[in-house]
Structures are given as structure tokens and as C-alpha cells.
């Protein structure tokens, strides 16, 4: 069993920055066994992929956040981060951390929301114009 706990969400003005975090824990947790993901969701819409980070450090980003967001992980703290810069009102969403044991697929991961194995509870990010 793996548990994921996000934190760091909040309200920020357009153009600002915010960093959200996700701590992984649990009996089944081992960094090398999982690819880590950030997804986001707004009411009435499907959960969409934002960023991915595999155990070798390979990253992938949605086109909408490329160049503005950066995903990283502190393996010693078992903590996944998403640094969000130049935020826009359309970035407003609940941000979810996910962990999945499947091999990283850079061309398909963004459609994997329905089948990601573990999710955190989410953290709200609100960007005002």
C-alpha cells in the first residue's frame, strides 16, 4: 500500500508562482518501483495530465505547462514537487499526485488518469486575474 499526501496549494495572482508537494509513504513504497505524476482537474472536466517523472529522472510535460512548470523529487524525503511559474487563471484546478508501477510511456501517460494506481487527496490551486 502506498499513501500520497499533497500540500502547498493556495491562491495566487496571475503571473505568480506556487510550489505544491506530495509526500509518498507506506509499506509498499519504493521510489524505483513507481513513475510519479501530477494531474489536475476542474469541475465537470476529466482529470488531465500535467507532468511526469520516472525513477531515472526523465520528465514529460503537457504542452499547456511546458516551460512554466517543473517537476522534481527529493528522494531522501520521498517528496515530489511541482514548481509552477507564470501562473494563469486557466491553471486553476485541484492538483493530484499519482504513482503508478507501469513503465513510463511518454506518448500515452496523459490519458492514464482512469488507471493510475495510487492517488493523493488533491490540493486546490486558484489563480486570479
PDB file of C-alpha atoms in Angstrom:
ATOM      1  CA  UNK A   1       0.000   0.000   0.000  1.00  0.00           C
ATOM      2  CA  UNK A   2       1.248   3.469  -0.937  1.00  0.00           C
ATOM      3  CA  UNK A   3      -0.094   6.700   0.508  1.00  0.00           C
ATOM      4  CA  UNK A   4       0.289  10.080  -1.157  1.00  0.00           C
ATOM      5  CA  UNK A   5      -0.361  13.395   0.577  1.00  0.00           C
ATOM      6  CA  UNK A   6      -0.330  16.703  -1.300  1.00  0.00           C
ATOM      7  CA  UNK A   7       0.157  20.133   0.233  1.00  0.00           C
ATOM      8  CA  UNK A   8       1.096  23.646  -0.751  1.00  0.00           C
ATOM      9  CA  UNK A   9      -1.910  24.714  -2.767  1.00  0.00           C
ATOM     10  CA  UNK A  10      -3.407  28.148  -2.371  1.00  0.00           C
ATOM     11  CA  UNK A  11      -4.430  31.342  -4.104  1.00  0.00           C
ATOM     12  CA  UNK A  12      -2.090  33.425  -6.229  1.00  0.00           C
ATOM     13  CA  UNK A  13      -2.417  36.203  -8.778  1.00  0.00           C
ATOM     14  CA  UNK A  14      -1.824  35.706 -12.469  1.00  0.00           C
ATOM     15  CA  UNK A  15       1.893  35.695 -13.240  1.00  0.00           C
ATOM     16  CA  UNK A  16       2.790  34.460  -9.778  1.00  0.00           C
ATOM     17  CA  UNK A  17       4.439  31.244  -8.606  1.00  0.00           C
ATOM     18  CA  UNK A  18       3.483  28.390  -6.341  1.00  0.00           C
ATOM     19  CA  UNK A  19       5.014  25.060  -5.374  1.00  0.00           C
ATOM     20  CA  UNK A  20       2.931  22.050  -4.455  1.00  0.00           C
ATOM     21  CA  UNK A  21       4.352  18.989  -2.741  1.00  0.00           C
ATOM     22  CA  UNK A  22       3.443  15.326  -2.410  1.00  0.00           C
ATOM     23  CA  UNK A  23       4.856  13.029   0.255  1.00  0.00           C
ATOM     24  CA  UNK A  24       4.893   9.314  -0.514  1.00  0.00           C
ATOM     25  CA  UNK A  25       4.774   6.743   2.256  1.00  0.00           C
ATOM     26  CA  UNK A  26       3.536   3.297   3.127  1.00  0.00           C
ATOM     27  CA  UNK A  27       4.674  -0.283   3.394  1.00  0.00           C
ATOM     28  CA  UNK A  28       4.748  -0.745  -0.379  1.00  0.00           C
ATOM     29  CA  UNK A  29       6.609   2.438  -1.212  1.00  0.00           C
ATOM     30  CA  UNK A  30       9.927   2.243  -3.002  1.00  0.00           C
ATOM     31  CA  UNK A  31      10.905   5.069  -5.316  1.00  0.00           C
ATOM     32  CA  UNK A  32      12.348   2.817  -8.007  1.00  0.00           C
ATOM     33  CA  UNK A  33       9.044   0.965  -8.380  1.00  0.00           C
ATOM     34  CA  UNK A  34       6.923   3.923  -9.452  1.00  0.00           C
ATOM     35  CA  UNK A  35       6.578   6.656 -12.013  1.00  0.00           C
ATOM     36  CA  UNK A  36       5.273   9.807 -10.373  1.00  0.00           C
ATOM     37  CA  UNK A  37       2.650  12.085 -11.879  1.00  0.00           C
ATOM     38  CA  UNK A  38       0.880  15.369 -11.407  1.00  0.00           C
ATOM     39  CA  UNK A  39      -2.634  15.655 -12.805  1.00  0.00           C
ATOM     40  CA  UNK A  40      -5.225  18.379 -12.363  1.00  0.00           C
ATOM     41  CA  UNK A  41      -8.982  18.573 -12.513  1.00  0.00           C
ATOM     42  CA  UNK A  42     -11.646  21.254 -12.680  1.00  0.00           C
ATOM     43  CA  UNK A  43     -15.370  20.699 -12.022  1.00  0.00           C
ATOM     44  CA  UNK A  44     -17.124  18.873 -14.819  1.00  0.00           C
ATOM     45  CA  UNK A  45     -13.929  18.009 -16.669  1.00  0.00           C
ATOM     46  CA  UNK A  46     -11.735  14.947 -16.865  1.00  0.00           C
ATOM     47  CA  UNK A  47      -8.509  14.769 -14.908  1.00  0.00           C
ATOM     48  CA  UNK A  48      -5.695  15.906 -17.181  1.00  0.00           C
ATOM     49  CA  UNK A  49      -2.007  15.138 -17.117  1.00  0.00           C
ATOM     50  CA  UNK A  50       0.347  17.948 -16.119  1.00  0.00           C
ATOM     51  CA  UNK A  51       3.788  16.428 -15.519  1.00  0.00           C
ATOM     52  CA  UNK A  52       5.515  13.091 -15.094  1.00  0.00           C
ATOM     53  CA  UNK A  53       8.811  11.974 -13.577  1.00  0.00           C
ATOM     54  CA  UNK A  54      10.225   8.464 -13.765  1.00  0.00           C
ATOM     55  CA  UNK A  55      12.770   6.906 -11.426  1.00  0.00           C
ATOM     56  CA  UNK A  56      15.660   7.693 -13.792  1.00  0.00           C
ATOM     57  CA  UNK A  57      14.794  11.398 -13.843  1.00  0.00           C
ATOM     58  CA  UNK A  58      13.088  11.510 -17.224  1.00  0.00           C
ATOM     59  CA  UNK A  59      10.356  14.138 -17.310  1.00  0.00           C
ATOM     60  CA  UNK A  60       7.408  14.926 -19.525  1.00  0.00           C
ATOM     61  CA  UNK A  61       5.007  17.860 -19.516  1.00  0.00           C
ATOM     62  CA  UNK A  62       1.674  18.782 -21.002  1.00  0.00           C
ATOM     63  CA  UNK A  63       2.019  21.337 -23.784  1.00  0.00           C
ATOM     64  CA  UNK A  64      -0.026  23.823 -21.759  1.00  0.00           C
ATOM     65  CA  UNK A  65       2.566  23.971 -18.957  1.00  0.00           C
ATOM     66  CA  UNK A  66       5.809  23.306 -20.840  1.00  0.00           C
ATOM     67  CA  UNK A  67       8.382  25.939 -19.934  1.00  0.00           C
ATOM     68  CA  UNK A  68       6.384  27.190 -16.934  1.00  0.00           C
ATOM     69  CA  UNK A  69       6.167  24.151 -14.634  1.00  0.00           C
ATOM     70  CA  UNK A  70       8.938  21.906 -13.353  1.00  0.00           C
ATOM     71  CA  UNK A  71       8.591  18.514 -11.664  1.00  0.00           C
ATOM     72  CA  UNK A  72      11.245  17.166  -9.311  1.00  0.00           C
ATOM     73  CA  UNK A  73      11.682  14.763  -6.449  1.00  0.00           C
ATOM     74  CA  UNK A  74      13.707  14.727  -3.251  1.00  0.00           C
ATOM     75  CA  UNK A  75      14.301  11.008  -2.875  1.00  0.00           C
ATOM     76  CA  UNK A  76      15.660  11.371   0.658  1.00  0.00           C
ATOM     77  CA  UNK A  77      12.381  12.964   1.740  1.00  0.00           C
ATOM     78  CA  UNK A  78      10.151  10.851  -0.544  1.00  0.00           C
ATOM     79  CA  UNK A  79       8.655  14.128  -1.685  1.00  0.00           C
ATOM     80  CA  UNK A  80       7.509  15.041  -5.194  1.00  0.00           C
ATOM     81  CA  UNK A  81       7.324  18.710  -6.141  1.00  0.00           C
ATOM     82  CA  UNK A  82       5.656  20.744  -8.842  1.00  0.00           C
ATOM     83  CA  UNK A  83       7.067  24.238  -9.205  1.00  0.00           C
ATOM     84  CA  UNK A  84       4.561  26.401 -11.058  1.00  0.00           C
ATOM     85  CA  UNK A  85       5.687  29.726 -12.511  1.00  0.00           C
ATOM     86  CA  UNK A  86       3.962  32.314 -14.678  1.00  0.00           C
ATOM     87  CA  UNK A  87       0.628  31.005 -13.496  1.00  0.00           C
ATOM     88  CA  UNK A  88      -2.515  31.731 -15.495  1.00  0.00           C
ATOM     89  CA  UNK A  89      -6.182  31.699 -14.467  1.00  0.00           C
ATOM     90  CA  UNK A  90      -6.635  28.568 -16.593  1.00  0.00           C
ATOM     91  CA  UNK A  91      -4.200  26.752 -14.285  1.00  0.00           C
ATOM     92  CA  UNK A  92      -6.859  26.917 -11.561  1.00  0.00           C
ATOM     93  CA  UNK A  93      -7.688  23.341 -10.553  1.00  0.00           C
ATOM     94  CA  UNK A  94      -7.317  20.678  -7.917  1.00  0.00           C
ATOM     95  CA  UNK A  95      -3.849  19.193  -8.357  1.00  0.00           C
ATOM     96  CA  UNK A  96      -3.395  15.484  -7.697  1.00  0.00           C
ATOM     97  CA  UNK A  97      -0.247  13.489  -7.173  1.00  0.00           C
ATOM     98  CA  UNK A  98      -0.220   9.975  -8.620  1.00  0.00           C
ATOM     99  CA  UNK A  99       2.059   6.946  -8.503  1.00  0.00           C
ATOM    100  CA  UNK A 100       1.946   4.051 -10.947  1.00  0.00           C
ATOM    101  CA  UNK A 101       4.154   0.969 -11.404  1.00  0.00           C
ATOM    102  CA  UNK A 102       3.776   0.739 -15.190  1.00  0.00           C
ATOM    103  CA  UNK A 103       6.728   1.545 -17.376  1.00  0.00           C
ATOM    104  CA  UNK A 104       6.839   5.187 -18.359  1.00  0.00           C
ATOM    105  CA  UNK A 105       5.189   5.856 -21.720  1.00  0.00           C
ATOM    106  CA  UNK A 106       5.990   9.373 -22.798  1.00  0.00           C
ATOM    107  CA  UNK A 107       3.394   9.297 -25.567  1.00  0.00           C
ATOM    108  CA  UNK A 108       0.450   7.928 -23.579  1.00  0.00           C
ATOM    109  CA  UNK A 109       0.720   8.869 -19.907  1.00  0.00           C
ATOM    110  CA  UNK A 110      -1.540  11.885 -20.187  1.00  0.00           C
ATOM    111  CA  UNK A 111      -4.506   9.601 -20.913  1.00  0.00           C
ATOM    112  CA  UNK A 112      -3.838   7.323 -17.949  1.00  0.00           C
ATOM    113  CA  UNK A 113      -5.851   9.182 -15.308  1.00  0.00           C
ATOM    114  CA  UNK A 114      -8.567   6.488 -15.043  1.00  0.00           C
ATOM    115  CA  UNK A 115      -5.980   3.779 -14.348  1.00  0.00           C
ATOM    116  CA  UNK A 116      -3.300   5.435 -12.216  1.00  0.00           C
ATOM    117  CA  UNK A 117      -2.768   3.056  -9.319  1.00  0.00           C
ATOM    118  CA  UNK A 118      -2.436   5.457  -6.365  1.00  0.00           C
ATOM    119  CA  UNK A 119      -3.750   8.991  -5.888  1.00  0.00           C
ATOM    120  CA  UNK A 120      -3.432  11.615  -3.225  1.00  0.00           C
ATOM    121  CA  UNK A 121      -6.390  13.622  -1.960  1.00  0.00           C
ATOM    122  CA  UNK A 122      -5.566  16.704  -4.043  1.00  0.00           C
ATOM    123  CA  UNK A 123      -4.721  20.317  -3.284  1.00  0.00           C
ATOM    124  CA  UNK A 124      -6.550  23.359  -4.632  1.00  0.00           C
ATOM    125  CA  UNK A 125      -4.675  25.937  -6.715  1.00  0.00           C
ATOM    126  CA  UNK A 126      -6.536  29.127  -7.580  1.00  0.00           C
ATOM    127  CA  UNK A 127      -5.094  31.747  -9.917  1.00  0.00           C
ATOM    128  CA  UNK A 128      -6.888  35.078 -10.110  1.00  0.00           C
ATOM    129  CA  UNK A 129      -6.612  37.518 -12.987  1.00  0.00           C
TER     130      UNK A 129
END
